[in-house]
Amino acid sequence: TALAAALAGGRGALAVLPDGRAAARVDAALTELLGPGHHVLLTADAGPEQRYQRWLAIHRGAVRCVVGTRAAMFAPVRSLGLAAIWDDGDAAHRDDHAPQPHARDVLLLRATQENAGLLLGGHAHTAEAARLVRGGWARPLVPERETFRAAAPLLRTVGDTDQARDEAARSARLPTLAWRALREGLALGPVLIQVPRRGYAPRLACDRCREPARCAACHGPLASVGADEELRCGWCGTAEPSWHCGECGGHRLRAVVIGARRTAEELGRAFPSVPIRASGRDHVLATVPDQPALVVSTPGAEPVPEGPGYAAVLLLDGWALLGRPDLRAGEETLRRWLNAAALARGRHDGGVVVVTAEPTLRAVQSLVRWDPEGHALRELADRETLGFPPVSRMAAVTGLPEAVAGLLAAAELPASAEVLGPVPLPETPAGRPRRTGEPPPGEQWERALIRVPPGAGGALALALKTAQAHRLTHREGPPAWVRMDPDDIG
């Protein structure tokens, strides 16, 4: 509706979505509202030839409305009146290639320079969005609490204390409350089960002393990839048919983290007559029919129900998300939970959401109250006290120790800059896919964080860019990898 209003006012409109499935839904809604030919869809699924034709149509002014994924943030829309982004906390909005632009930041600059409006939409709030609201640059658009209560599902929690008193929770995967919600939900329609990890049993430990099961060859984590398959190392792939614990000598294993495949297998045995659909990285479902079914999904791959919504949503293993050693663990966990819970029916239609996490935690309380704005403001206050982004500007310098030391020595950093580290990074094991910014297998890298107060980010970026160019031009040792405002700072 906002895009259509911008077009009706004679201005251009641009919407950036985190993935092709979300962009396709907005594309269908705009086609139904405006008719064909008034906008274009820019996604990777269209193919290079068609994307180029659509890009030319935008550049020539033949089309003034664009819907697309991350690359659409640079679409040359004529007379831009509204730039919109959905779910700005999704990692897909950050480009991994230099200079690693974030769609939110690019649209913010475009809205300022082109005198356009900016709309940040989503079920969750990021600390960056909360900072814009608190500073007066943006205003919150939230419905009344009565509207929330009418549309939101019933939210229930199961903490560690509840599971300790629950006989079913000690002997089975799910506590009694979750099983009851699952059975009652299947009588009304599909049920969604969100599992933090894919695979079968991604993490195993000794059943006696809880020591993590490690590979004898490379000390990597052992994993079970199927019900009848032997143990294999998750790093080097070495089989461990006769594993025993190095601490206590035990031979029995227990699953520390249960994957989506194992969850689907267990639910299939418990409900043999109910169809089970899995959605994850290897195979993502776009939609599911409005019929009783168990839908097991990893975060971000939840299919949209074709009917009024899921009758029940189970959010499993909340500790696996909240316990990550990352600055954004709470914010990211709440975002994933809210995106899944938003697919459930309202409580008046029987919709219920059950989360297995300690009820006293901030993210759980924000989910129960459906208060992402309050959670984001508290996160922002904590980061302001600690001096972390988005209150400060930060750069990460990674590479070989001599590369990091050389770049820091050559850079004329602002007087207000504070260097944290360097500290060694974990080694990348052989056989595991290398992620962006990680060291190659066999190399020991270090990382240093450089923090400056607001307003000095441009000077920091210029200093690092100048030093990097000088070192590369004069071939002064190995290059370092620089990233401004990294999403992951540990």
CSV table of C-alpha atoms in Angstrom, one decimal, residues 206-457:
chain,number,residue,atom,x,y,z
A,206,CYS,CA,29.5,-38.3,26.6
A,207,ASP,CA,26.4,-39.6,28.3
A,208,ARG,CA,28.2,-40.0,31.6
A,209,CYS,CA,30.3,-36.8,32.0
A,210,ARG,CA,28.9,-34.5,29.3
A,211,GLU,CA,32.3,-34.0,27.7
A,212,PRO,CA,31.9,-33.1,24.0
A,213,ALA,CA,32.7,-35.9,21.6
A,214,ARG,CA,35.9,-35.1,19.7
A,215,CYS,CA,37.6,-36.6,16.7
A,216,ALA,CA,40.9,-38.4,17.6
A,217,ALA,CA,42.5,-37.2,14.3
A,218,CYS,CA,41.8,-33.4,14.3
A,219,HIS,CA,39.9,-32.9,17.6
A,220,GLY,CA,36.8,-31.7,15.7
A,221,PRO,CA,33.2,-32.3,16.8
A,222,LEU,CA,31.7,-35.7,16.1
A,223,ALA,CA,28.3,-35.8,14.5
A,224,SER,CA,25.7,-38.4,13.5
A,225,VAL,CA,24.4,-37.9,10.0
A,226,GLY,CA,21.7,-40.6,10.1
A,227,ALA,CA,19.9,-43.1,12.3
A,228,ASP,CA,22.0,-46.1,11.1
A,229,GLU,CA,25.2,-44.4,10.1
A,230,GLU,CA,28.4,-44.4,12.1
A,231,LEU,CA,30.0,-41.4,13.8
A,232,ARG,CA,32.0,-39.0,11.6
A,233,CYS,CA,34.0,-35.9,12.3
A,234,GLY,CA,32.3,-32.7,11.3
A,235,TRP,CA,35.6,-31.2,10.2
A,236,CYS,CA,37.8,-33.9,8.5
A,237,GLY,CA,35.1,-36.6,7.9
A,238,THR,CA,37.1,-39.3,9.7
A,239,ALA,CA,34.8,-42.2,10.9
A,240,GLU,CA,34.9,-43.1,14.6
A,241,PRO,CA,33.3,-46.6,14.9
A,242,SER,CA,34.8,-47.3,18.3
A,243,TRP,CA,34.7,-44.0,20.1
A,244,HIS,CA,35.2,-43.7,23.8
A,245,CYS,CA,35.4,-40.7,26.1
A,246,GLY,CA,38.9,-39.4,26.9
A,247,GLU,CA,37.8,-38.1,30.3
A,248,CYS,CA,35.8,-40.9,31.9
A,249,GLY,CA,36.2,-43.8,29.4
A,250,GLY,CA,32.5,-43.9,28.7
A,251,HIS,CA,31.2,-45.4,25.4
A,252,ARG,CA,27.6,-44.0,25.3
A,253,LEU,CA,26.7,-40.7,23.6
A,254,ARG,CA,23.9,-38.3,24.0
A,255,ALA,CA,22.8,-35.6,21.7
A,256,VAL,CA,23.6,-32.0,22.8
A,257,VAL,CA,21.8,-30.5,19.8
A,258,ILE,CA,19.2,-32.3,17.8
A,259,GLY,CA,19.0,-31.4,14.2
A,260,ALA,CA,16.0,-30.9,11.9
A,261,ARG,CA,16.3,-34.3,10.3
A,262,ARG,CA,16.3,-36.1,13.7
A,263,THR,CA,13.3,-34.0,14.9
A,264,ALA,CA,11.3,-34.9,11.8
A,265,GLU,CA,12.2,-38.6,12.3
A,266,GLU,CA,11.1,-38.6,15.9
A,267,LEU,CA,7.8,-36.8,15.1
A,268,GLY,CA,7.2,-39.2,12.3
A,269,ARG,CA,7.3,-42.1,14.7
A,270,ALA,CA,5.0,-40.4,17.1
A,271,PHE,CA,2.5,-39.3,14.5
A,272,PRO,CA,2.7,-42.0,11.7
A,273,SER,CA,-0.5,-40.9,9.9
A,274,VAL,CA,0.4,-37.2,9.7
A,275,PRO,CA,2.5,-36.0,6.7
A,276,ILE,CA,5.8,-34.4,7.6
A,277,ARG,CA,7.4,-31.6,5.5
A,278,ALA,CA,10.9,-30.4,6.0
A,279,SER,CA,12.2,-27.0,5.0
A,280,GLY,CA,15.9,-26.0,5.3
A,281,ARG,CA,19.0,-24.8,3.5
A,282,ASP,CA,19.0,-27.7,1.0
A,283,HIS,CA,15.3,-27.5,0.2
A,284,VAL,CA,13.2,-24.5,1.1
A,285,LEU,CA,9.5,-24.7,0.8
A,286,ALA,CA,7.7,-21.5,-0.2
A,287,THR,CA,4.2,-22.4,1.0
A,288,VAL,CA,2.3,-25.3,2.7
A,289,PRO,CA,-1.4,-26.2,2.2
A,290,ASP,CA,-3.9,-25.5,4.9
A,291,GLN,CA,-4.1,-29.2,6.0
A,292,PRO,CA,-2.9,-31.0,9.1
A,293,ALA,CA,0.8,-31.6,8.7
A,294,LEU,CA,4.0,-31.3,10.7
A,295,VAL,CA,6.4,-28.7,9.1
A,296,VAL,CA,10.0,-28.9,10.5
A,297,SER,CA,12.0,-25.9,9.5
A,298,THR,CA,15.3,-24.2,10.4
A,299,PRO,CA,15.2,-20.4,11.2
A,300,GLY,CA,14.6,-18.3,8.1
A,301,ALA,CA,13.2,-21.2,6.0
A,302,GLU,CA,9.7,-21.3,7.4
A,303,PRO,CA,7.1,-21.8,4.6
A,304,VAL,CA,4.1,-19.5,4.5
A,305,PRO,CA,0.8,-21.3,5.2
A,306,GLU,CA,-1.8,-20.9,2.5
A,307,GLY,CA,-4.7,-20.7,5.0
A,308,PRO,CA,-5.2,-18.4,8.0
A,309,GLY,CA,-1.9,-19.5,9.6
A,310,TYR,CA,-0.3,-22.3,11.5
A,311,ALA,CA,-2.5,-23.8,14.3
A,312,ALA,CA,0.6,-24.1,16.5
A,313,VAL,CA,4.2,-23.1,16.4
A,314,LEU,CA,6.9,-24.8,18.5
A,315,LEU,CA,10.2,-23.0,19.0
A,316,LEU,CA,12.6,-25.6,20.2
A,317,ASP,CA,16.1,-25.4,21.8
A,318,GLY,CA,16.0,-21.7,22.6
A,319,TRP,CA,19.2,-22.1,24.6
A,320,ALA,CA,21.1,-23.0,21.4
A,321,LEU,CA,20.3,-19.6,19.9
A,322,LEU,CA,20.5,-17.5,23.1
A,323,GLY,CA,23.7,-19.2,24.3
A,324,ARG,CA,25.8,-18.1,21.3
A,325,PRO,CA,28.8,-16.0,22.3
A,326,ASP,CA,27.8,-13.1,20.1
A,327,LEU,CA,26.8,-9.5,20.8
A,328,ARG,CA,23.6,-9.8,18.7
A,329,ALA,CA,22.5,-13.2,20.1
A,330,GLY,CA,19.5,-11.9,21.9
A,331,GLU,CA,18.4,-9.6,19.1
A,332,GLU,CA,18.8,-12.3,16.4
A,333,THR,CA,17.0,-14.9,18.5
A,334,LEU,CA,14.0,-12.7,19.1
A,335,ARG,CA,13.9,-11.8,15.4
A,336,ARG,CA,13.8,-15.5,14.4
A,337,TRP,CA,11.2,-16.3,17.0
A,338,LEU,CA,8.9,-13.4,16.0
A,339,ASN,CA,9.1,-14.2,12.3
A,340,ALA,CA,8.0,-17.7,13.0
A,341,ALA,CA,5.3,-16.7,15.6
A,342,ALA,CA,3.9,-14.2,13.1
A,343,LEU,CA,2.9,-17.1,10.9
A,344,ALA,CA,0.5,-18.5,13.6
A,345,ARG,CA,-3.2,-17.9,13.8
A,346,GLY,CA,-4.6,-15.5,16.3
A,347,ARG,CA,-5.5,-16.8,19.7
A,348,HIS,CA,-9.2,-16.5,19.0
A,349,ASP,CA,-8.7,-18.9,16.1
A,350,GLY,CA,-6.8,-21.4,18.3
A,351,GLY,CA,-3.3,-20.3,17.4
A,352,VAL,CA,-0.6,-21.0,20.1
A,353,VAL,CA,3.2,-20.6,20.2
A,354,VAL,CA,5.3,-22.6,22.6
A,355,VAL,CA,9.0,-21.6,23.2
A,356,THR,CA,11.3,-23.9,25.1
A,357,ALA,CA,13.6,-21.4,26.9
A,358,GLU,CA,14.0,-19.9,30.3
A,359,PRO,CA,11.0,-17.5,30.8
A,360,THR,CA,13.0,-15.0,32.8
A,361,LEU,CA,15.4,-14.1,29.9
A,362,ARG,CA,14.9,-10.7,28.2
A,363,ALA,CA,14.3,-12.1,24.7
A,364,VAL,CA,11.7,-14.6,26.0
A,365,GLN,CA,9.9,-11.9,28.0
A,366,SER,CA,9.9,-9.6,24.9
A,367,LEU,CA,8.4,-12.5,22.8
A,368,VAL,CA,5.7,-13.2,25.4
A,369,ARG,CA,4.7,-9.5,25.6
A,370,TRP,CA,5.3,-9.1,21.8
A,371,ASP,CA,7.5,-6.1,22.6
A,372,PRO,CA,10.4,-5.9,20.0
A,373,GLU,CA,10.6,-2.2,20.3
A,374,GLY,CA,11.3,-2.3,24.1
A,375,HIS,CA,13.8,-5.1,23.6
A,376,ALA,CA,15.7,-3.0,20.9
A,377,LEU,CA,15.7,0.1,23.2
A,378,ARG,CA,17.2,-1.9,26.1
A,379,GLU,CA,19.8,-3.5,23.8
A,380,LEU,CA,20.7,0.0,22.5
A,381,ALA,CA,21.1,1.3,26.1
A,382,ASP,CA,23.4,-1.7,27.0
A,383,ARG,CA,25.5,-1.1,23.9
A,384,GLU,CA,25.8,2.6,24.6
A,385,THR,CA,27.1,1.8,28.1
A,386,LEU,CA,29.7,-0.6,26.7
A,387,GLY,CA,30.5,1.5,23.6
A,388,PHE,CA,29.5,-1.1,21.0
A,389,PRO,CA,27.8,-0.5,17.7
A,390,PRO,CA,25.5,1.1,16.6
A,391,VAL,CA,26.4,3.7,19.2
A,392,SER,CA,30.1,3.6,18.1
A,393,ARG,CA,31.7,3.0,14.7
A,394,MET,CA,33.9,0.0,14.5
A,395,ALA,CA,36.3,-1.7,12.1
A,396,ALA,CA,37.6,-5.2,12.1
A,397,VAL,CA,41.1,-5.9,10.8
A,398,THR,CA,41.9,-9.6,10.3
A,399,GLY,CA,44.8,-11.5,8.7
A,400,LEU,CA,48.2,-13.0,9.5
A,401,PRO,CA,49.7,-11.4,12.6
A,402,GLU,CA,52.3,-9.5,10.6
A,403,ALA,CA,49.6,-8.2,8.2
A,404,VAL,CA,47.4,-6.9,11.1
A,405,ALA,CA,50.4,-5.3,12.9
A,406,GLY,CA,51.6,-3.8,9.7
A,407,LEU,CA,48.3,-2.2,8.8
A,408,LEU,CA,47.8,-0.8,12.3
A,409,ALA,CA,51.3,0.7,12.3
A,410,ALA,CA,50.8,2.3,8.9
A,411,ALA,CA,47.4,3.7,9.5
A,412,GLU,CA,47.1,7.3,10.9
A,413,LEU,CA,44.1,6.5,13.1
A,414,PRO,CA,42.0,9.3,14.6
A,415,ALA,CA,43.0,10.5,18.0
A,416,SER,CA,39.8,9.1,19.5
A,417,ALA,CA,40.4,5.6,18.1
A,418,GLU,CA,40.7,2.7,20.5
A,419,VAL,CA,42.3,-0.5,19.4
A,420,LEU,CA,41.0,-3.7,21.0
A,421,GLY,CA,43.3,-6.7,20.5
A,422,PRO,CA,44.6,-8.2,18.4
A,423,VAL,CA,43.5,-11.7,19.5
A,424,PRO,CA,43.9,-15.0,17.6
A,425,LEU,CA,41.0,-16.4,15.6
A,426,PRO,CA,40.0,-20.0,15.6
A,427,GLU,CA,41.7,-22.1,12.9
A,428,THR,CA,39.6,-23.2,10.0
A,429,PRO,CA,39.6,-27.0,10.0
A,430,ALA,CA,40.4,-28.9,6.8
A,431,GLY,CA,37.3,-30.1,5.0
A,432,ARG,CA,34.9,-27.5,6.3
A,433,PRO,CA,33.6,-24.8,4.0
A,434,ARG,CA,35.5,-21.6,4.5
A,435,ARG,CA,33.3,-18.6,5.4
A,436,THR,CA,33.9,-15.0,4.4
A,437,GLY,CA,36.6,-13.5,6.6
A,438,GLU,CA,37.9,-16.8,8.0
A,439,PRO,CA,41.5,-17.9,7.7
A,440,PRO,CA,42.5,-20.6,5.1
A,441,PRO,CA,43.0,-24.0,6.6
A,442,GLY,CA,46.4,-24.3,8.3
A,443,GLU,CA,46.9,-20.5,8.8
A,444,GLN,CA,46.6,-18.8,12.2
A,445,TRP,CA,45.0,-15.3,11.8
A,446,GLU,CA,44.5,-12.5,14.3
A,447,ARG,CA,41.8,-9.9,14.5
A,448,ALA,CA,41.9,-6.4,15.9
A,449,LEU,CA,38.9,-4.2,16.5
A,450,ILE,CA,39.2,-0.4,16.2
A,451,ARG,CA,36.5,1.6,17.8
A,452,VAL,CA,35.7,5.4,17.4
A,453,PRO,CA,32.9,7.5,18.7
A,454,PRO,CA,30.0,8.7,16.4
A,455,GLY,CA,31.2,11.2,13.8
A,456,ALA,CA,34.6,9.7,13.4
A,457,GLY,CA,33.7,6.7,11.3
